[in-house]
Amino acid sequence: MRIVVTGGLGFIGSHLIRWILEHQAAVEIINVDALTYAGNLSNLDDVVDDPRYQWHRLSITDRPGLESLFRDHGPIDAVMHLAAESHVDRSIQSGVPFVETNVLGTQILLEVARAFRVSRFLHVSTDEVYGTLGESGYFREDTPLSPNSPYSASKAGSDLLARAAFETYGQDVVVTRCSNNYGPYQFPEKLIPLFVTNGLDGEPWPLYGDGHNVRDWLYVEDHVRALWTVLERGHAGEVYNIGGSNERSNREVANTLISHMGLSQSVIVPVKDRLGHDRRYAMDATKIQKTLGWHPEVSWEQGLELTVQWYRSHRTWWQSIKSGTYKDYYRDQYGSVLD
Ligand code: NAD
Ligand code: TDX
C-alpha cells in the first residue's frame, strides 16, 4: 500500500509517519511537504534512510507538481492530508496564507487524488471548525460549523470541500476533527511547548486574558492511532470527532506544568487576550469510540511527563528553532534545500 501523507514534516505528520513505518510493514510513505517555517526536516531524521519513506518538497497548491508526483510514483492508494497553516495567532496577523494552503491547496489535492483514482482520502480537520462552547455542552459531528478565526474559517472551508467531493463525485473521503494535541516535536509557538521551553530558558509565560479558556488535550500518538483507525475502518462520507475527554483551562495547564518543572507561580504573566479568543472546546468522541473502537491510551499526567522530558533532552531542536538557526542546520545536513 502506498500512501501520500501531506504535512509530514510538521508536528502531527511526523509522528504519523514514524508510527506507520513502525507499525505497518506493508506501507510505503510519500511525504509531500513544502517545508514552511513550521516544517522541520530533523523531525524525521530517524526514518530518512528507510527505503519505504521518501520526502518531496512540494506545495499542495502546486497542481502540476502534484500531478507529476502522482503519475511518477503511482498508483497511490490513499492520501492522509495534514498539510496546513496551523497557528491561530499567525492567522490573526494575515489570513491569506491560510486561505491559500488550507482552502485552495485542499481543493487542488482533492481534485488530483480524484483524477488519479486514489481509493481513500483522509482529511484532517480540527475541533476549531465548530467555533466555541460556553460552560456546558460538547461538539458532536452534527454540531453546525461556526468558526471564529481566519485559521478555523479556512479549516472549515477545507472540511466542507472534502464533504462536497464525497457528495458531488462520490469520492471516498473521510474527515476527522481532533481536539488540541500536545507532545514532542510541537513547534514552540503553541501553548504547551512555548511554556515548557520558556520555562527551561527562564523566560515568562504569556497567559492570554483571564486564563480560563478551556481546551480538550490529547497526546499526539493517540491522535495518530485514531487517524490510522479512521483510514482503515472509517465509512466514506463520514466525519469522526477525536478527543481526549481531558478539559483543562489554560491556567490549569500552566499550574500543572509549574509543578512538573519545579517553577514558581511568578513565571505566569497575564497578557492582552487573543482577538476572537474561543472560550471552550470539548469533544464528544462517542462515535469513533463506539463504531471504530478507538480510545485514548496516554493519560494527561503521563503525556505531560513525556513531553516535558522530551523538551528537556532536545534543547538543540527547539533552541535552533527559536533562534532561527535550524535553517543553517538543514544546509549543513541536507545541502541547500531551502534556497
Ligand atoms: P504544523 O504546523 O506543525 O505542520 C504543518 C506542516 O504542513 C508543516 O510541515 C508545513 O511545512 C506543511 N505545509 C504548510 N503549508 C504547506 C503547503 N502549502 N504544502 C505542503 N506542505 C505545507 O501542524 P500540526 O499541528 O502538525 O497540524 C497538522 C494538521 O492537523 C493540520 O491540518 C491541523 O489543522 C490539524 N490539527 C492540528 C491540531 C493541533 O493541536 N496541532 C489539532 C487538530 C487538528
Ligand atoms: O502564548 C500563549 N498563551 C496562551 O494563553 C499561546 C500560544 C496560547 N495561549 C492560549 C490560547 C488558547 O486558549 O492557549 C490555548 C491554546 O493555544 P494554541 O496552542 O495556540 O492552540 P489553539 O488556538 O487552541 O489551536 C490548536 O488547537 C486546534 C492548534 O494550534 C490548532 O492547529 C488546532 O487546529
Short mmCIF file of C-alpha atoms and ligand atoms in Angstrom, two decimals:
data_model
loop_
_atom_site.label_atom_id
_atom_site.label_comp_id
_atom_site.label_asym_id
_atom_site.label_seq_id
_atom_site.Cartn_x
_atom_site.Cartn_y
_atom_site.Cartn_z
CA MET A 1 0.00 0.00 0.00
CA ARG A 2 1.38 3.41 -0.98
CA ILE A 3 0.20 6.46 0.95
CA VAL A 4 0.77 10.15 0.31
CA VAL A 5 0.97 11.99 3.64
CA THR A 6 0.88 15.79 3.36
CA GLY A 7 2.47 17.97 6.05
CA GLY A 8 4.67 15.11 7.23
CA LEU A 9 7.49 17.40 8.40
CA GLY A 10 5.19 19.11 10.90
CA PHE A 11 4.27 18.11 14.43
CA ILE A 12 1.45 15.58 13.92
CA GLY A 13 2.50 14.48 10.43
CA SER A 14 5.99 13.46 11.59
CA HIS A 15 4.52 11.38 14.44
CA LEU A 16 2.10 9.81 11.98
CA ILE A 17 4.84 8.82 9.53
CA ARG A 18 7.08 7.40 12.24
CA TRP A 19 4.15 5.41 13.67
CA ILE A 20 3.11 3.99 10.27
CA LEU A 21 6.64 2.94 9.36
CA GLU A 22 6.96 1.22 12.73
CA HIS A 23 3.54 -0.47 12.85
CA GLN A 24 2.50 -1.08 9.23
CA ALA A 25 5.19 -3.15 7.50
CA ALA A 26 3.46 -3.20 4.10
CA VAL A 27 3.05 0.56 3.74
CA GLU A 28 5.23 2.96 1.73
CA ILE A 29 5.02 6.67 2.54
CA ILE A 30 5.43 9.61 0.19
CA ASN A 31 5.65 12.75 2.28
CA VAL A 32 4.52 15.91 0.45
CA ASP A 33 5.63 18.90 2.48
CA ALA A 34 6.57 22.42 1.35
CA LEU A 35 8.86 22.84 4.39
CA THR A 36 7.36 26.12 5.59
CA TYR A 37 8.55 27.69 8.84
CA ALA A 38 6.51 25.02 10.69
CA GLY A 39 8.10 22.04 8.96
CA ASN A 40 11.37 20.62 10.22
CA LEU A 41 13.50 18.04 8.41
CA SER A 42 15.07 16.89 11.64
CA ASN A 43 11.63 15.74 12.88
CA LEU A 44 12.13 12.66 10.71
CA ASP A 45 15.91 12.24 10.97
CA ASP A 46 15.40 8.72 12.28
CA VAL A 47 13.48 7.49 9.20
CA VAL A 48 15.23 9.22 6.28
CA ASP A 49 17.14 6.07 5.39
CA ASP A 50 14.07 3.83 5.44
CA PRO A 51 13.52 2.61 1.84
CA ARG A 52 9.74 2.80 2.45
CA TYR A 53 9.96 6.58 3.03
CA GLN A 54 10.53 9.50 0.66
CA TRP A 55 10.00 13.25 1.00
CA HIS A 56 9.14 15.63 -1.83
CA ARG A 57 9.42 19.34 -1.25
CA LEU A 58 6.17 20.43 -2.85
CA SER A 59 3.27 22.73 -2.03
CA ILE A 60 -0.24 21.32 -2.14
CA THR A 61 -1.14 24.43 -4.15
CA ASP A 62 1.21 23.24 -6.96
CA ARG A 63 -1.15 21.26 -9.20
CA PRO A 64 1.39 20.36 -11.94
CA GLY A 65 3.89 19.29 -9.28
CA LEU A 66 1.29 17.07 -7.60
CA GLU A 67 0.19 15.60 -10.93
CA SER A 68 3.78 14.66 -11.81
CA LEU A 69 4.24 13.12 -8.39
CA PHE A 70 1.05 11.06 -8.54
CA ARG A 71 1.92 9.99 -12.11
CA ASP A 72 5.58 9.13 -11.46
CA HIS A 73 5.09 7.44 -8.08
CA GLY A 74 1.66 5.89 -8.52
CA PRO A 75 -0.51 4.11 -8.05
CA ILE A 76 -1.30 5.91 -4.79
CA ASP A 77 -3.78 4.02 -2.60
CA ALA A 78 -4.58 6.71 -0.03
CA VAL A 79 -3.96 10.34 0.89
CA MET A 80 -3.69 11.43 4.52
CA HIS A 81 -3.96 15.19 4.32
CA LEU A 82 -2.42 17.12 7.23
CA ALA A 83 -0.57 19.98 5.50
CA ALA A 84 -1.94 23.30 6.71
CA GLU A 85 -1.11 26.67 8.09
CA SER A 86 -1.99 25.79 11.66
CA HIS A 87 -1.38 28.65 14.09
CA VAL A 88 -4.35 30.79 15.14
CA ASP A 89 -2.23 33.80 16.21
CA ARG A 90 -0.48 33.94 12.83
CA SER A 91 -3.85 33.85 11.07
CA ILE A 92 -4.89 36.91 13.04
CA GLN A 93 -1.89 38.75 11.50
CA SER A 94 -2.89 37.69 7.96
CA GLY A 95 -5.36 35.08 6.77
CA VAL A 96 -4.07 34.96 3.18
CA PRO A 97 -1.55 32.08 3.50
CA PHE A 98 -4.25 30.20 5.44
CA VAL A 99 -6.76 30.52 2.62
CA GLU A 100 -4.11 29.62 0.03
CA THR A 101 -2.90 26.44 1.71
CA ASN A 102 -5.91 25.29 3.71
CA VAL A 103 -8.68 26.09 1.23
CA LEU A 104 -7.09 26.25 -2.24
CA GLY A 105 -4.47 23.59 -1.50
CA THR A 106 -7.05 21.14 -0.18
CA GLN A 107 -9.28 21.61 -3.22
CA ILE A 108 -6.33 21.03 -5.59
CA LEU A 109 -5.27 17.93 -3.67
CA LEU A 110 -8.82 16.53 -3.70
CA GLU A 111 -9.02 17.05 -7.47
CA VAL A 112 -5.63 15.47 -8.13
CA ALA A 113 -6.45 12.50 -5.89
CA ARG A 114 -9.73 12.06 -7.76
CA ALA A 115 -8.06 12.27 -11.18
CA PHE A 116 -5.54 9.61 -10.16
CA ARG A 117 -8.26 7.35 -8.68
CA VAL A 118 -6.90 7.32 -5.15
CA SER A 119 -9.07 4.86 -3.19
CA ARG A 120 -9.37 6.87 0.03
CA PHE A 121 -8.77 10.50 1.07
CA LEU A 122 -8.49 11.24 4.80
CA HIS A 123 -8.91 14.94 5.51
CA VAL A 124 -7.53 16.03 8.88
CA SER A 125 -9.75 18.79 10.20
CA THR A 126 -10.00 20.25 13.70
CA ASP A 127 -12.40 20.91 16.58
CA GLU A 128 -11.99 24.65 15.95
CA VAL A 129 -14.35 24.46 12.96
CA TYR A 130 -17.25 24.18 15.42
CA GLY A 131 -16.48 27.58 16.96
CA THR A 132 -16.76 27.94 20.71
CA LEU A 133 -18.74 26.48 23.63
CA GLY A 134 -19.97 28.10 26.82
CA GLU A 135 -19.68 26.45 30.23
CA SER A 136 -21.53 23.31 29.18
CA GLY A 137 -22.12 21.04 26.17
CA TYR A 138 -19.91 19.19 23.71
CA PHE A 139 -19.16 19.34 19.99
CA ARG A 140 -20.78 16.43 18.15
CA GLU A 141 -20.22 15.56 14.49
CA ASP A 142 -23.58 17.17 13.65
CA THR A 143 -22.86 20.43 15.51
CA PRO A 144 -23.09 23.26 12.93
CA LEU A 145 -19.74 24.69 11.86
CA SER A 146 -19.24 28.19 13.22
CA PRO A 147 -15.54 29.10 13.02
CA ASN A 148 -14.27 32.32 14.57
CA SER A 149 -10.65 32.88 13.48
CA PRO A 150 -9.21 33.11 9.96
CA TYR A 151 -7.42 29.82 10.72
CA SER A 152 -10.55 27.97 11.77
CA ALA A 153 -12.60 29.51 8.95
CA SER A 154 -10.04 28.26 6.43
CA LYS A 155 -10.11 24.80 8.04
CA ALA A 156 -13.92 24.84 7.91
CA GLY A 157 -13.66 25.71 4.21
CA SER A 158 -11.39 22.73 3.55
CA ASP A 159 -13.54 20.46 5.70
CA LEU A 160 -16.61 21.37 3.62
CA LEU A 161 -14.72 20.95 0.34
CA ALA A 162 -13.87 17.40 1.45
CA ARG A 163 -17.55 16.80 2.18
CA ALA A 164 -18.51 18.26 -1.21
CA ALA A 165 -16.12 15.90 -3.02
CA PHE A 166 -17.96 12.97 -1.45
CA GLU A 167 -21.46 14.37 -2.09
CA THR A 168 -20.81 15.54 -5.66
CA TYR A 169 -18.49 12.90 -7.08
CA GLY A 170 -18.85 10.02 -4.64
CA GLN A 171 -15.11 10.40 -3.91
CA ASP A 172 -14.15 8.19 -0.96
CA VAL A 173 -13.45 10.88 1.64
CA VAL A 174 -13.34 10.61 5.45
CA VAL A 175 -12.91 13.61 7.75
CA THR A 176 -11.51 13.73 11.29
CA ARG A 177 -11.90 16.63 13.71
CA CYS A 178 -9.49 16.42 16.61
CA SER A 179 -9.01 18.47 19.77
CA ASN A 180 -5.73 20.14 20.85
CA ASN A 181 -2.69 17.90 20.54
CA TYR A 182 0.48 18.04 22.62
CA GLY A 183 3.72 16.05 22.72
CA PRO A 184 7.31 16.01 21.41
CA TYR A 185 8.21 17.91 18.21
CA GLN A 186 5.43 20.51 18.58
CA PHE A 187 6.52 23.87 17.21
CA PRO A 188 7.33 26.14 20.15
CA GLU A 189 4.78 28.81 19.35
CA LYS A 190 1.85 26.67 20.59
CA LEU A 191 0.86 26.88 24.25
CA ILE A 192 2.50 23.80 25.83
CA PRO A 193 5.87 23.81 24.00
CA LEU A 194 6.08 27.60 24.35
CA PHE A 195 5.60 27.42 28.12
CA VAL A 196 7.88 24.41 28.58
CA THR A 197 10.75 25.88 26.54
CA ASN A 198 10.35 29.35 28.09
CA GLY A 199 10.40 27.64 31.50
CA LEU A 200 13.65 25.83 30.63
CA ASP A 201 15.13 29.15 29.47
CA GLY A 202 13.97 31.18 32.49
CA GLU A 203 11.56 33.20 30.34
CA PRO A 204 7.99 34.20 31.37
CA TRP A 205 4.76 32.52 30.25
CA PRO A 206 2.34 34.88 28.46
CA LEU A 207 -1.16 33.78 29.57
CA TYR A 208 -3.86 35.32 27.39
CA GLY A 209 -6.80 37.14 29.04
CA ASP A 210 -8.11 35.63 32.29
CA GLY A 211 -6.57 32.22 31.53
CA HIS A 212 -9.94 30.45 31.88
CA ASN A 213 -10.23 29.41 28.23
CA VAL A 214 -10.60 25.64 28.08
CA ARG A 215 -9.09 23.13 25.64
CA ASP A 216 -9.51 19.33 25.45
CA TRP A 217 -5.92 18.00 25.33
CA LEU A 218 -4.91 14.77 23.57
CA TYR A 219 -1.45 13.21 23.39
CA VAL A 220 -0.26 13.23 19.78
CA GLU A 221 0.25 9.46 19.48
CA ASP A 222 -3.37 8.88 20.44
CA HIS A 223 -4.37 11.17 17.57
CA VAL A 224 -2.09 9.28 15.18
CA ARG A 225 -3.67 5.92 16.13
CA ALA A 226 -7.11 7.46 15.61
CA LEU A 227 -6.12 8.65 12.13
CA TRP A 228 -4.96 5.18 11.18
CA THR A 229 -8.16 3.66 12.60
CA VAL A 230 -10.31 6.01 10.50
CA LEU A 231 -8.21 5.42 7.37
CA GLU A 232 -8.64 1.65 7.75
CA ARG A 233 -12.17 1.37 9.04
CA GLY A 234 -13.99 4.71 8.71
CA HIS A 235 -17.03 4.94 6.45
CA ALA A 236 -16.82 7.07 3.31
CA GLY A 237 -18.52 10.46 3.69
CA GLU A 238 -18.42 10.31 7.50
CA VAL A 239 -16.90 12.73 10.00
CA TYR A 240 -15.23 11.43 13.17
CA ASN A 241 -14.56 13.58 16.24
CA ILE A 242 -11.37 12.70 18.14
CA GLY A 243 -10.86 13.97 21.66
CA GLY A 244 -9.16 13.27 24.93
CA SER A 245 -12.09 13.89 27.34
CA ASN A 246 -9.44 15.96 29.07
CA GLU A 247 -10.67 19.51 29.51
CA ARG A 248 -8.25 21.93 31.15
CA SER A 249 -8.24 25.69 31.46
CA ASN A 250 -5.04 27.35 30.30
CA ARG A 251 -4.35 28.41 33.88
CA GLU A 252 -4.70 24.79 35.00
CA VAL A 253 -2.28 23.69 32.25
CA ALA A 254 0.18 26.35 33.44
CA ASN A 255 -0.16 25.28 37.09
CA THR A 256 0.36 21.61 36.26
CA LEU A 257 3.47 22.47 34.23
CA ILE A 258 4.76 24.62 37.09
CA SER A 259 4.64 21.63 39.43
CA HIS A 260 6.14 19.24 36.83
CA MET A 261 9.00 21.65 36.17
CA GLY A 262 9.58 22.86 39.75
CA LEU A 263 8.92 26.52 38.88
CA SER A 264 7.11 29.26 40.79
CA GLN A 265 3.77 30.97 40.06
CA SER A 266 5.62 34.16 39.17
CA VAL A 267 6.52 32.64 35.79
CA ILE A 268 2.91 33.32 34.64
CA VAL A 269 2.48 36.79 33.16
CA PRO A 270 -1.08 37.73 32.15
CA VAL A 271 -1.13 39.48 28.77
CA LYS A 272 -3.75 41.01 26.47
CA ASP A 273 -6.29 38.50 25.24
CA ARG A 274 -6.16 36.93 21.74
CA LEU A 275 -8.66 38.59 19.37
CA GLY A 276 -11.79 36.47 18.93
CA HIS A 277 -10.44 34.00 21.53
CA ASP A 278 -12.63 30.87 21.62
CA ARG A 279 -13.71 30.21 25.19
CA ARG A 280 -14.08 26.45 25.37
CA TYR A 281 -13.58 23.40 23.16
CA ALA A 282 -14.85 19.98 24.27
CA MET A 283 -15.35 16.95 22.06
CA ASP A 284 -17.96 14.24 22.15
CA ALA A 285 -15.90 11.39 20.68
CA THR A 286 -18.52 8.68 21.26
CA LYS A 287 -18.83 7.86 17.56
CA ILE A 288 -15.20 6.83 16.95
CA GLN A 289 -15.13 5.02 20.28
CA LYS A 290 -18.34 3.05 19.75
CA THR A 291 -18.16 2.39 15.99
CA LEU A 292 -14.41 2.03 15.42
CA GLY A 293 -13.19 1.04 18.89
CA TRP A 294 -10.57 3.79 19.31
CA HIS A 295 -9.78 5.12 22.81
CA PRO A 296 -7.04 7.39 24.11
CA GLU A 297 -4.28 5.39 25.80
CA VAL A 298 -1.94 8.03 27.22
CA SER A 299 -3.08 9.83 30.39
CA TRP A 300 -2.62 13.58 30.82
CA GLU A 301 -0.06 13.00 33.59
CA GLN A 302 1.96 10.51 31.51
CA GLY A 303 1.71 12.63 28.38
CA LEU A 304 2.89 15.80 30.10
CA GLU A 305 5.75 13.95 31.76
CA LEU A 306 6.87 12.52 28.38
CA THR A 307 6.54 15.96 26.78
CA VAL A 308 8.48 17.89 29.42
CA GLN A 309 11.17 15.18 29.41
CA TRP A 310 11.47 15.35 25.64
CA TYR A 311 11.90 19.14 25.58
CA ARG A 312 14.44 18.87 28.41
CA SER A 313 16.51 16.38 26.42
CA HIS A 314 16.10 18.03 22.99
CA ARG A 315 17.32 21.52 23.70
CA THR A 316 19.17 21.78 20.38
CA TRP A 317 15.94 21.07 18.47
CA TRP A 318 13.90 23.88 20.00
CA GLN A 319 16.74 26.34 20.61
CA SER A 320 17.66 26.19 16.94
CA ILE A 321 14.04 26.89 16.00
CA LYS A 322 13.69 29.75 18.47
CA SER A 323 16.96 31.31 17.32
CA GLY A 324 16.23 30.67 13.63
CA THR A 325 19.46 28.69 13.15
CA TYR A 326 17.69 25.45 12.21
CA LYS A 327 17.84 26.59 8.61
CA ASP A 328 21.65 26.61 8.79
CA TYR A 329 21.43 23.11 10.18
CA TYR A 330 19.46 21.99 7.09
CA ARG A 331 22.10 23.45 4.81
CA ASP A 332 24.86 21.59 6.67
CA GLN A 333 22.92 18.33 6.84
CA TYR A 334 20.99 18.21 3.62
CA GLY A 335 22.53 20.71 1.20
CA SER A 336 20.81 23.89 0.16
CA VAL A 337 17.21 22.59 0.28
CA LEU A 338 16.00 25.96 1.44
CA ASP A 339 17.36 28.01 -1.44
P1 NAD B 1 2.21 22.02 11.84
O1 NAD B 1 2.04 23.48 11.63
O2 NAD B 1 3.14 21.53 12.89
O3 NAD B 1 2.69 21.33 10.46
C1 NAD B 1 2.16 21.69 9.22
C2 NAD B 1 3.04 21.09 8.12
O4 NAD B 1 2.44 21.41 6.85
C3 NAD B 1 4.46 21.65 8.09
O5 NAD B 1 5.40 20.62 7.96
C4 NAD B 1 4.48 22.56 6.85
O6 NAD B 1 5.74 22.64 6.23
C5 NAD B 1 3.45 21.87 5.97
N1 NAD B 1 2.82 22.80 4.99
C6 NAD B 1 2.29 24.01 5.25
N2 NAD B 1 1.82 24.57 4.11
C7 NAD B 1 2.04 23.64 3.13
C8 NAD B 1 1.76 23.60 1.73
N3 NAD B 1 1.18 24.63 1.11
N4 NAD B 1 2.09 22.49 1.03
C9 NAD B 1 2.70 21.44 1.64
N5 NAD B 1 3.01 21.44 2.95
C10 NAD B 1 2.69 22.51 3.68
O7 NAD B 1 0.74 21.44 12.04
P2 NAD B 1 0.22 20.30 13.01
O8 NAD B 1 -0.01 20.85 14.35
O9 NAD B 1 1.08 19.10 12.84
O10 NAD B 1 -1.21 20.02 12.36
C11 NAD B 1 -1.35 19.11 11.29
C12 NAD B 1 -2.81 19.08 10.86
O11 NAD B 1 -3.64 18.70 11.94
C13 NAD B 1 -3.34 20.44 10.39
O12 NAD B 1 -4.19 20.23 9.28
C14 NAD B 1 -4.12 20.98 11.58
O13 NAD B 1 -5.15 21.84 11.18
C15 NAD B 1 -4.66 19.67 12.15
N6 NAD B 1 -4.92 19.69 13.60
C16 NAD B 1 -3.96 20.11 14.46
C17 NAD B 1 -4.20 20.07 15.84
C18 NAD B 1 -3.16 20.52 16.83
O14 NAD B 1 -3.46 20.60 18.01
N7 NAD B 1 -1.92 20.77 16.44
C19 NAD B 1 -5.45 19.63 16.31
C20 NAD B 1 -6.41 19.22 15.38
C21 NAD B 1 -6.13 19.24 14.03
O1 TDX B 2 1.25 32.20 24.46
C1 TDX B 2 0.11 31.70 24.53
N1 TDX B 2 -0.68 31.98 25.61
C2 TDX B 2 -1.95 31.49 25.76
O2 TDX B 2 -2.63 31.78 26.75
C3 TDX B 2 -0.42 30.83 23.50
C4 TDX B 2 0.41 30.49 22.30
C5 TDX B 2 -1.70 30.33 23.65
N2 TDX B 2 -2.46 30.67 24.75
C6 TDX B 2 -3.80 30.11 24.85
C7 TDX B 2 -4.70 30.32 23.64
C8 TDX B 2 -5.57 29.08 23.65
O3 TDX B 2 -6.67 29.28 24.54
O4 TDX B 2 -3.66 28.69 24.97
C9 TDX B 2 -4.68 27.98 24.26
C10 TDX B 2 -4.03 27.08 23.22
O5 TDX B 2 -3.45 27.92 22.22
P1 TDX B 2 -2.71 27.30 20.95
O6 TDX B 2 -1.64 26.36 21.41
O7 TDX B 2 -2.34 28.42 20.04
O8 TDX B 2 -3.84 26.37 20.32
P2 TDX B 2 -5.34 26.71 19.82
O9 TDX B 2 -5.50 28.12 19.47
O10 TDX B 2 -6.28 26.11 20.83
O11 TDX B 2 -5.36 25.83 18.46
C11 TDX B 2 -4.82 24.50 18.47
O12 TDX B 2 -5.81 23.51 18.51
C12 TDX B 2 -6.54 23.26 17.36
C13 TDX B 2 -3.89 24.25 17.28
O13 TDX B 2 -2.91 25.25 17.23
C14 TDX B 2 -4.63 24.15 16.01
O14 TDX B 2 -3.77 23.83 14.93
C15 TDX B 2 -5.67 23.07 16.14
O15 TDX B 2 -6.48 23.04 15.00
#
